[in-house]
PDB file of C-alpha atoms in Angstrom:
ATOM      1  CA  UNK A  94     -48.683 -47.896  19.973  1.00 77.00           C
ATOM      2  CA  UNK A  95     -50.819 -50.704  18.571  1.00 87.00           C
ATOM      3  CA  UNK A  96     -50.153 -51.910  15.045  1.00 95.00           C
ATOM      4  CA  UNK A  97     -52.993 -51.038  12.696  1.00 93.00           C
ATOM      5  CA  UNK A  98     -52.518 -52.927   9.425  1.00 97.00           C
ATOM      6  CA  UNK A  99     -53.812 -51.395   6.217  1.00 98.00           C
ATOM      7  CA  UNK A 100     -56.120 -53.874   4.542  1.00 98.00           C
ATOM      8  CA  UNK A 101     -57.598 -54.252   1.069  1.00 98.00           C
ATOM      9  CA  UNK A 102     -61.264 -54.984   0.493  1.00 98.00           C
ATOM     10  CA  UNK A 103     -60.273 -57.146  -2.467  1.00 97.00           C
ATOM     11  CA  UNK A 104     -58.544 -59.528  -0.049  1.00 98.00           C
ATOM     12  CA  UNK A 105     -61.405 -59.805   2.457  1.00 97.00           C
ATOM     13  CA  UNK A 106     -61.418 -63.270   3.961  1.00 96.00           C
ATOM     14  CA  UNK A 107     -57.682 -63.781   3.419  1.00 98.00           C
ATOM     15  CA  UNK A 108     -55.428 -62.949   6.392  1.00 98.00           C
ATOM     16  CA  UNK A 109     -53.291 -60.053   5.228  1.00 98.00           C
ATOM     17  CA  UNK A 110     -52.011 -56.625   6.110  1.00 98.00           C
ATOM     18  CA  UNK A 111     -49.816 -53.830   4.790  1.00 98.00           C
ATOM     19  CA  UNK A 112     -47.910 -52.553   7.822  1.00 98.00           C
ATOM     20  CA  UNK A 113     -46.280 -49.159   8.271  1.00 98.00           C
ATOM     21  CA  UNK A 114     -43.732 -47.978  10.823  1.00 97.00           C
ATOM     22  CA  UNK A 115     -46.127 -47.523  13.742  1.00 96.00           C
ATOM     23  CA  UNK A 116     -46.186 -49.969  16.631  1.00 97.00           C
ATOM     24  CA  UNK A 117     -42.556 -51.096  16.745  1.00 98.00           C
ATOM     25  CA  UNK A 118     -39.659 -50.850  19.189  1.00 98.00           C
ATOM     26  CA  UNK A 119     -36.833 -49.532  16.979  1.00 98.00           C
ATOM     27  CA  UNK A 120     -35.428 -46.075  17.717  1.00 98.00           C
ATOM     28  CA  UNK A 121     -33.554 -43.200  16.083  1.00 97.00           C
ATOM     29  CA  UNK A 122     -33.879 -42.802  12.325  1.00 97.00           C
ATOM     30  CA  UNK A 123     -35.250 -46.348  12.227  1.00 98.00           C
ATOM     31  CA  UNK A 124     -37.890 -45.609  14.859  1.00 98.00           C
ATOM     32  CA  UNK A 125     -40.944 -47.817  14.712  1.00 98.00           C
ATOM     33  CA  UNK A 126     -41.677 -51.203  13.188  1.00 98.00           C
ATOM     34  CA  UNK A 127     -38.465 -51.700  11.232  1.00 98.00           C
ATOM     35  CA  UNK A 128     -38.210 -55.307  10.040  1.00 98.00           C
ATOM     36  CA  UNK A 129     -35.223 -54.944   7.702  1.00 97.00           C
ATOM     37  CA  UNK A 130     -32.499 -57.516   8.273  1.00 96.00           C
ATOM     38  CA  UNK A 131     -30.356 -55.458   5.912  1.00 95.00           C
ATOM     39  CA  UNK A 132     -30.530 -52.406   8.157  1.00 97.00           C
ATOM     40  CA  UNK A 133     -28.118 -51.513  10.955  1.00 97.00           C
ATOM     41  CA  UNK A 134     -30.863 -51.883  13.546  1.00 98.00           C
ATOM     42  CA  UNK A 135     -30.467 -53.924  16.721  1.00 97.00           C
ATOM     43  CA  UNK A 136     -31.256 -57.556  15.902  1.00 97.00           C
ATOM     44  CA  UNK A 137     -33.368 -57.990  19.021  1.00 98.00           C
ATOM     45  CA  UNK A 138     -35.497 -55.005  17.979  1.00 98.00           C
ATOM     46  CA  UNK A 139     -35.956 -56.427  14.471  1.00 98.00           C
ATOM     47  CA  UNK A 140     -36.984 -59.806  15.905  1.00 98.00           C
ATOM     48  CA  UNK A 141     -39.503 -58.167  18.229  1.00 98.00           C
ATOM     49  CA  UNK A 142     -40.909 -56.063  15.395  1.00 98.00           C
ATOM     50  CA  UNK A 143     -41.310 -59.135  13.207  1.00 98.00           C
ATOM     51  CA  UNK A 144     -43.072 -60.998  16.008  1.00 98.00           C
ATOM     52  CA  UNK A 145     -45.447 -58.081  16.489  1.00 98.00           C
ATOM     53  CA  UNK A 146     -46.146 -57.980  12.754  1.00 98.00           C
ATOM     54  CA  UNK A 147     -47.074 -61.663  12.718  1.00 98.00           C
ATOM     55  CA  UNK A 148     -49.355 -61.249  15.745  1.00 98.00           C
ATOM     56  CA  UNK A 149     -51.128 -58.360  14.012  1.00 98.00           C
ATOM     57  CA  UNK A 150     -52.028 -60.416  10.932  1.00 98.00           C
ATOM     58  CA  UNK A 151     -52.002 -64.166  11.643  1.00 98.00           C
ATOM     59  CA  UNK A 152     -50.993 -65.049  15.225  1.00 97.00           C
ATOM     60  CA  UNK A 153     -49.074 -68.293  15.502  1.00 96.00           C
ATOM     61  CA  UNK A 154     -48.087 -68.393  11.830  1.00 97.00           C
ATOM     62  CA  UNK A 155     -44.536 -68.977  10.640  1.00 97.00           C
ATOM     63  CA  UNK A 156     -43.115 -65.891   8.922  1.00 98.00           C
ATOM     64  CA  UNK A 157     -41.377 -66.481   5.588  1.00 98.00           C
ATOM     65  CA  UNK A 158     -39.361 -63.711   3.934  1.00 98.00           C
ATOM     66  CA  UNK A 159     -36.754 -63.750   1.168  1.00 97.00           C
ATOM     67  CA  UNK A 160     -33.503 -61.981   0.342  1.00 97.00           C
ATOM     68  CA  UNK A 161     -34.803 -59.401  -2.106  1.00 98.00           C
ATOM     69  CA  UNK A 162     -32.522 -58.470  -5.002  1.00 97.00           C
ATOM     70  CA  UNK A 163     -34.771 -56.481  -7.394  1.00 97.00           C
ATOM     71  CA  UNK A 164     -35.229 -59.517  -9.625  1.00 98.00           C
ATOM     72  CA  UNK A 165     -38.223 -60.868 -11.505  1.00 98.00           C
ATOM     73  CA  UNK A 166     -37.903 -64.288  -9.868  1.00 98.00           C
ATOM     74  CA  UNK A 167     -40.473 -66.065  -7.684  1.00 98.00           C
ATOM     75  CA  UNK A 168     -40.014 -69.006  -5.319  1.00 98.00           C
ATOM     76  CA  UNK A 169     -42.540 -71.584  -4.165  1.00 98.00           C
ATOM     77  CA  UNK A 170     -42.227 -72.229  -0.433  1.00 98.00           C
ATOM     78  CA  UNK A 171     -43.578 -75.197   1.500  1.00 97.00           C
ATOM     79  CA  UNK A 172     -41.928 -74.667   4.886  1.00 96.00           C
ATOM     80  CA  UNK A 173     -40.114 -71.969   6.862  1.00 95.00           C
ATOM     81  CA  UNK A 174     -36.356 -71.602   6.474  1.00 93.00           C
ATOM     82  CA  UNK A 175     -33.579 -69.903   8.388  1.00 92.00           C
ATOM     83  CA  UNK A 176     -32.790 -66.269   7.605  1.00 90.00           C
ATOM     84  CA  UNK A 177     -29.404 -67.229   6.189  1.00 91.00           C
ATOM     85  CA  UNK A 178     -31.098 -69.721   3.837  1.00 95.00           C
ATOM     86  CA  UNK A 179     -33.513 -67.226   2.313  1.00 96.00           C
ATOM     87  CA  UNK A 180     -33.689 -67.552  -1.485  1.00 96.00           C
ATOM     88  CA  UNK A 181     -32.515 -64.546  -3.507  1.00 98.00           C
ATOM     89  CA  UNK A 182     -35.824 -63.738  -5.189  1.00 98.00           C
ATOM     90  CA  UNK A 183     -38.458 -61.014  -5.045  1.00 98.00           C
ATOM     91  CA  UNK A 184     -41.671 -62.993  -4.854  1.00 98.00           C
ATOM     92  CA  UNK A 185     -42.911 -65.971  -2.878  1.00 98.00           C
ATOM     93  CA  UNK A 186     -45.986 -68.163  -3.199  1.00 98.00           C
ATOM     94  CA  UNK A 187     -47.432 -71.024  -1.168  1.00 98.00           C
ATOM     95  CA  UNK A 188     -50.417 -73.280  -0.705  1.00 98.00           C
ATOM     96  CA  UNK A 189     -49.461 -74.295   2.828  1.00 98.00           C
ATOM     97  CA  UNK A 190     -51.628 -73.230   5.761  1.00 97.00           C
ATOM     98  CA  UNK A 191     -49.776 -71.708   8.690  1.00 96.00           C
ATOM     99  CA  UNK A 192     -47.236 -69.829   6.589  1.00 97.00           C
ATOM    100  CA  UNK A 193     -47.228 -66.031   6.510  1.00 98.00           C
ATOM    101  CA  UNK A 194     -45.494 -64.595   3.446  1.00 98.00           C
ATOM    102  CA  UNK A 195     -43.725 -61.279   4.004  1.00 98.00           C
ATOM    103  CA  UNK A 196     -42.375 -58.713   1.546  1.00 98.00           C
ATOM    104  CA  UNK A 197     -40.243 -55.758   2.693  1.00 98.00           C
ATOM    105  CA  UNK A 198     -40.433 -52.334   1.079  1.00 98.00           C
ATOM    106  CA  UNK A 199     -39.411 -48.724   1.608  1.00 98.00           C
ATOM    107  CA  UNK A 200     -40.885 -47.061  -1.525  1.00 98.00           C
ATOM    108  CA  UNK A 201     -41.157 -50.077  -3.850  1.00 98.00           C
ATOM    109  CA  UNK A 202     -44.587 -51.593  -4.449  1.00 98.00           C
ATOM    110  CA  UNK A 203     -45.704 -54.485  -2.223  1.00 99.00           C
ATOM    111  CA  UNK A 204     -48.126 -56.779  -4.037  1.00 99.00           C
ATOM    112  CA  UNK A 205     -50.325 -59.370  -2.313  1.00 99.00           C
ATOM    113  CA  UNK A 206     -52.208 -61.903  -4.438  1.00 98.00           C
ATOM    114  CA  UNK A 207     -54.689 -64.628  -3.540  1.00 98.00           C
ATOM    115  CA  UNK A 208     -56.760 -67.334  -5.166  1.00 98.00           C
ATOM    116  CA  UNK A 209     -58.876 -68.059  -2.108  1.00 97.00           C
ATOM    117  CA  UNK A 210     -60.866 -70.839  -3.777  1.00 96.00           C
ATOM    118  CA  UNK A 211     -57.665 -72.554  -4.844  1.00 97.00           C
ATOM    119  CA  UNK A 212     -55.935 -72.015  -1.493  1.00 98.00           C
ATOM    120  CA  UNK A 213     -52.902 -70.317  -3.059  1.00 98.00           C
ATOM    121  CA  UNK A 214     -51.345 -66.979  -2.110  1.00 98.00           C
ATOM    122  CA  UNK A 215     -48.417 -64.885  -3.263  1.00 98.00           C
ATOM    123  CA  UNK A 216     -46.457 -61.789  -2.316  1.00 98.00           C
ATOM    124  CA  UNK A 217     -44.152 -59.732  -4.511  1.00 98.00           C
ATOM    125  CA  UNK A 218     -41.678 -56.877  -4.106  1.00 98.00           C
ATOM    126  CA  UNK A 219     -41.993 -54.705  -7.205  1.00 98.00           C
ATOM    127  CA  UNK A 220     -39.280 -52.127  -7.460  1.00 98.00           C
ATOM    128  CA  UNK A 221     -38.965 -50.514 -10.860  1.00 98.00           C
ATOM    129  CA  UNK A 222     -36.538 -53.174 -12.151  1.00 98.00           C
ATOM    130  CA  UNK A 223     -38.611 -56.092 -10.971  1.00 98.00           C
ATOM    131  CA  UNK A 224     -41.826 -54.482 -12.146  1.00 98.00           C
ATOM    132  CA  UNK A 225     -40.447 -53.794 -15.621  1.00 98.00           C
ATOM    133  CA  UNK A 226     -38.996 -57.273 -16.022  1.00 98.00           C
ATOM    134  CA  UNK A 227     -42.118 -59.071 -14.815  1.00 98.00           C
ATOM    135  CA  UNK A 228     -41.984 -59.974 -11.124  1.00 98.00           C
ATOM    136  CA  UNK A 229     -45.786 -59.935 -10.969  1.00 98.00           C
ATOM    137  CA  UNK A 230     -45.978 -62.227 -14.007  1.00 98.00           C
ATOM    138  CA  UNK A 231     -43.557 -64.605 -12.276  1.00 98.00           C
ATOM    139  CA  UNK A 232     -45.690 -64.548  -9.136  1.00 98.00           C
ATOM    140  CA  UNK A 233     -48.841 -65.424 -11.059  1.00 98.00           C
ATOM    141  CA  UNK A 234     -47.080 -68.209 -12.978  1.00 98.00           C
ATOM    142  CA  UNK A 235     -45.728 -69.723  -9.745  1.00 98.00           C
ATOM    143  CA  UNK A 236     -49.208 -69.619  -8.203  1.00 98.00           C
ATOM    144  CA  UNK A 237     -50.577 -71.418 -11.266  1.00 98.00           C
ATOM    145  CA  UNK A 238     -48.044 -74.189 -10.731  1.00 98.00           C
ATOM    146  CA  UNK A 239     -49.761 -74.782  -7.379  1.00 98.00           C
ATOM    147  CA  UNK A 240     -53.187 -74.984  -8.999  1.00 98.00           C
ATOM    148  CA  UNK A 241     -54.319 -71.354  -8.846  1.00 98.00           C
ATOM    149  CA  UNK A 242     -56.255 -69.762 -11.687  1.00 97.00           C
ATOM    150  CA  UNK A 243     -55.624 -66.190 -12.687  1.00 96.00           C
ATOM    151  CA  UNK A 244     -59.289 -65.492 -13.363  1.00 95.00           C
ATOM    152  CA  UNK A 245     -59.946 -66.272  -9.668  1.00 97.00           C
ATOM    153  CA  UNK A 246     -57.008 -64.238  -8.403  1.00 98.00           C
ATOM    154  CA  UNK A 247     -57.396 -60.940  -6.583  1.00 98.00           C
ATOM    155  CA  UNK A 248     -54.492 -58.603  -5.877  1.00 98.00           C
ATOM    156  CA  UNK A 249     -53.737 -55.482  -3.905  1.00 98.00           C
ATOM    157  CA  UNK A 250     -50.850 -53.032  -3.983  1.00 98.00           C
ATOM    158  CA  UNK A 251     -49.847 -51.366  -0.738  1.00 98.00           C
ATOM    159  CA  UNK A 252     -47.884 -48.360   0.514  1.00 98.00           C
ATOM    160  CA  UNK A 253     -45.314 -47.195  -2.036  1.00 98.00           C
ATOM    161  CA  UNK A 254     -43.883 -44.007  -3.478  1.00 98.00           C
ATOM    162  CA  UNK A 255     -46.560 -42.022  -5.312  1.00 98.00           C
ATOM    163  CA  UNK A 256     -46.179 -40.263  -8.648  1.00 97.00           C
ATOM    164  CA  UNK A 257     -46.082 -36.835  -6.997  1.00 97.00           C
ATOM    165  CA  UNK A 258     -43.002 -37.964  -5.030  1.00 97.00           C
ATOM    166  CA  UNK A 259     -41.235 -40.050  -7.684  1.00 97.00           C
ATOM    167  CA  UNK A 260     -39.218 -37.860 -10.027  1.00 97.00           C
ATOM    168  CA  UNK A 261     -37.161 -39.651 -12.675  1.00 97.00           C
ATOM    169  CA  UNK A 262     -35.169 -38.549 -15.685  1.00 96.00           C
ATOM    170  CA  UNK A 263     -36.104 -39.016 -19.315  1.00 96.00           C
ATOM    171  CA  UNK A 264     -33.657 -41.900 -19.746  1.00 97.00           C
ATOM    172  CA  UNK A 265     -35.477 -43.793 -17.015  1.00 97.00           C
ATOM    173  CA  UNK A 266     -38.827 -43.221 -18.716  1.00 97.00           C
ATOM    174  CA  UNK A 267     -37.453 -44.408 -22.052  1.00 97.00           C
ATOM    175  CA  UNK A 268     -36.734 -47.857 -20.579  1.00 97.00           C
ATOM    176  CA  UNK A 269     -40.449 -48.331 -20.031  1.00 98.00           C
ATOM    177  CA  UNK A 270     -41.541 -46.733 -23.284  1.00 97.00           C
ATOM    178  CA  UNK A 271     -39.134 -48.906 -25.277  1.00 98.00           C
ATOM    179  CA  UNK A 272     -40.623 -51.993 -23.612  1.00 97.00           C
ATOM    180  CA  UNK A 273     -44.138 -50.828 -24.530  1.00 98.00           C
ATOM    181  CA  UNK A 274     -45.036 -47.446 -26.051  1.00 98.00           C
ATOM    182  CA  UNK A 275     -48.261 -47.440 -24.030  1.00 98.00           C
ATOM    183  CA  UNK A 276     -46.199 -47.095 -20.857  1.00 98.00           C
ATOM    184  CA  UNK A 277     -45.922 -43.412 -21.646  1.00 97.00           C
ATOM    185  CA  UNK A 278     -49.209 -42.959 -19.789  1.00 98.00           C
ATOM    186  CA  UNK A 279     -47.516 -43.689 -16.460  1.00 98.00           C
ATOM    187  CA  UNK A 280     -45.226 -40.652 -16.787  1.00 98.00           C
ATOM    188  CA  UNK A 281     -46.052 -36.976 -16.365  1.00 96.00           C
ATOM    189  CA  UNK A 282     -43.836 -33.958 -17.114  1.00 90.00           C
ATOM    190  CA  UNK A 283     -42.220 -32.954 -13.823  1.00 80.00           C
ATOM    191  CA  UNK A 284     -42.090 -29.230 -14.484  1.00 83.00           C
ATOM    192  CA  UNK A 285     -38.391 -29.078 -15.314  1.00 87.00           C
ATOM    193  CA  UNK A 286     -36.585 -30.130 -18.465  1.00 94.00           C
ATOM    194  CA  UNK A 287     -35.480 -33.743 -18.701  1.00 95.00           C
ATOM    195  CA  UNK A 288     -37.564 -35.003 -15.780  1.00 96.00           C
ATOM    196  CA  UNK A 289     -40.881 -36.772 -15.314  1.00 96.00           C
ATOM    197  CA  UNK A 290     -43.031 -38.130 -12.483  1.00 97.00           C
ATOM    198  CA  UNK A 291     -43.533 -41.906 -12.536  1.00 98.00           C
ATOM    199  CA  UNK A 292     -46.693 -43.633 -11.271  1.00 98.00           C
ATOM    200  CA  UNK A 293     -45.187 -46.984 -10.350  1.00 98.00           C
ATOM    201  CA  UNK A 294     -48.275 -48.193  -8.486  1.00 98.00           C
ATOM    202  CA  UNK A 295     -50.466 -47.670 -11.552  1.00 98.00           C
ATOM    203  CA  UNK A 296     -47.862 -49.417 -13.700  1.00 98.00           C
ATOM    204  CA  UNK A 297     -47.827 -52.464 -11.435  1.00 98.00           C
ATOM    205  CA  UNK A 298     -51.629 -52.551 -11.351  1.00 98.00           C
ATOM    206  CA  UNK A 299     -51.696 -52.429 -15.151  1.00 98.00           C
ATOM    207  CA  UNK A 300     -49.266 -55.347 -15.349  1.00 98.00           C
ATOM    208  CA  UNK A 301     -51.525 -57.369 -13.051  1.00 98.00           C
ATOM    209  CA  UNK A 302     -54.560 -56.516 -15.164  1.00 98.00           C
ATOM    210  CA  UNK A 303     -52.776 -57.400 -18.399  1.00 98.00           C
ATOM    211  CA  UNK A 304     -51.864 -60.762 -16.880  1.00 98.00           C
ATOM    212  CA  UNK A 305     -55.516 -61.546 -16.307  1.00 97.00           C
ATOM    213  CA  UNK A 306     -55.910 -60.992 -12.574  1.00 98.00           C
ATOM    214  CA  UNK A 307     -59.646 -60.709 -11.971  1.00 91.00           C
ATOM    215  CA  UNK A 308     -59.703 -57.916  -9.378  1.00 97.00           C
ATOM    216  CA  UNK A 309     -57.047 -55.391  -8.380  1.00 98.00           C
ATOM    217  CA  UNK A 310     -57.075 -52.800  -5.625  1.00 98.00           C
ATOM    218  CA  UNK A 311     -54.545 -50.005  -5.165  1.00 98.00           C
ATOM    219  CA  UNK A 312     -54.334 -48.392  -1.740  1.00 98.00           C
ATOM    220  CA  UNK A 313     -52.719 -45.136  -2.937  1.00 98.00           C
ATOM    221  CA  UNK A 314     -50.580 -44.572   0.177  1.00 98.00           C
ATOM    222  CA  UNK A 315     -47.433 -42.493  -0.419  1.00 98.00           C
ATOM    223  CA  UNK A 316     -44.448 -43.732   1.602  1.00 98.00           C
ATOM    224  CA  UNK A 317     -42.309 -40.698   0.770  1.00 98.00           C
ATOM    225  CA  UNK A 318     -44.816 -38.053   1.819  1.00 98.00           C
ATOM    226  CA  UNK A 319     -46.060 -39.686   5.027  1.00 98.00           C
ATOM    227  CA  UNK A 320     -43.067 -39.818   7.360  1.00 97.00           C
ATOM    228  CA  UNK A 321     -44.937 -40.722  10.543  1.00 96.00           C
ATOM    229  CA  UNK A 322     -46.601 -43.677   8.833  1.00 97.00           C
ATOM    230  CA  UNK A 323     -43.949 -45.139   6.554  1.00 98.00           C
ATOM    231  CA  UNK A 324     -40.251 -45.627   5.964  1.00 98.00           C
ATOM    232  CA  UNK A 325     -38.875 -44.297   2.667  1.00 98.00           C
ATOM    233  CA  UNK A 326     -35.546 -45.021   1.025  1.00 98.00           C
ATOM    234  CA  UNK A 327     -35.795 -41.970  -1.219  1.00 98.00           C
ATOM    235  CA  UNK A 328     -36.648 -39.653   1.663  1.00 98.00           C
ATOM    236  CA  UNK A 329     -33.712 -40.978   3.689  1.00 98.00           C
ATOM    237  CA  UNK A 330     -31.430 -40.553   0.667  1.00 98.00           C
ATOM    238  CA  UNK A 331     -32.554 -36.973   0.054  1.00 97.00           C
ATOM    239  CA  UNK A 332     -31.797 -36.177   3.693  1.00 97.00           C
ATOM    240  CA  UNK A 333     -28.390 -37.836   3.596  1.00 98.00           C
ATOM    241  CA  UNK A 334     -29.337 -40.268   6.358  1.00 98.00           C
ATOM    242  CA  UNK A 335     -27.025 -43.290   6.723  1.00 97.00           C
ATOM    243  CA  UNK A 336     -29.788 -45.909   6.912  1.00 98.00           C
ATOM    244  CA  UNK A 337     -33.510 -46.433   6.435  1.00 98.00           C
ATOM    245  CA  UNK A 338     -36.178 -48.726   7.832  1.00 98.00           C
ATOM    246  CA  UNK A 339     -38.281 -51.262   5.967  1.00 98.00           C
ATOM    247  CA  UNK A 340     -41.970 -51.946   6.390  1.00 98.00           C
ATOM    248  CA  UNK A 341     -43.554 -55.324   5.786  1.00 98.00           C
ATOM    249  CA  UNK A 342     -46.607 -56.563   3.892  1.00 98.00           C
ATOM    250  CA  UNK A 343     -48.029 -59.930   4.864  1.00 98.00           C
ATOM    251  CA  UNK A 344     -50.431 -62.555   3.529  1.00 98.00           C
ATOM    252  CA  UNK A 345     -51.143 -66.014   4.877  1.00 98.00           C
ATOM    253  CA  UNK A 346     -53.358 -69.077   4.963  1.00 94.00           C
ATOM    254  CA  UNK A 347     -54.855 -70.044   8.319  1.00 85.00           C
ATOM    255  CA  UNK A 348     -53.430 -73.224   9.841  1.00 74.00           C
TER     256      UNK A 348
END
């Protein structure tokens, strides 16, 4: 099955793609385009899936990913590095042509950002911890250090868990409301006492807007609800499965 990246109109002209699970060689519960080095998948299958992902977005580019730890830290990269040397951060930015930045997710929000005029791009993994503590702000600040301007930036959020699928308890919601009372708007009563539904994609988009990003597009694709299209950590957890796949979102500068 051919890989069909999901693309954002806001990023037209910038090589990019939000990839799902279709088009890969992994099998079993990880079937499809699993690119997660932290999974139990066969390493040869992961390598092949990563190669296919690169070919689908920017053939010939050097893939750069990081060791994601749910932080709010961003790294500037100027050259590829070995997998074992990946920095422990959750966002990466570059101004170097020929690099393809990759962020792995399985319900968290992938964020791709570009200042095309400035020749600077960024990619961020926004789980709830990173989102709350400012991983998108860190991404924007790192891009500015390379000469980008936030008023020229455009951003897109890709496949992630949707509000209808993301039930949290009241204590979780209070973390966000204590940080900013206006965050209450991202939560909706779940229909049972003590629980709410969280719209993490809208929250991340709001953080980007508040930071001054000029244009933001949300794709609105639910990883949890669409099993044939996407991997989902929460779905795997609810089923008691021992592992889960990771999809990849990519953005690059032509060489």
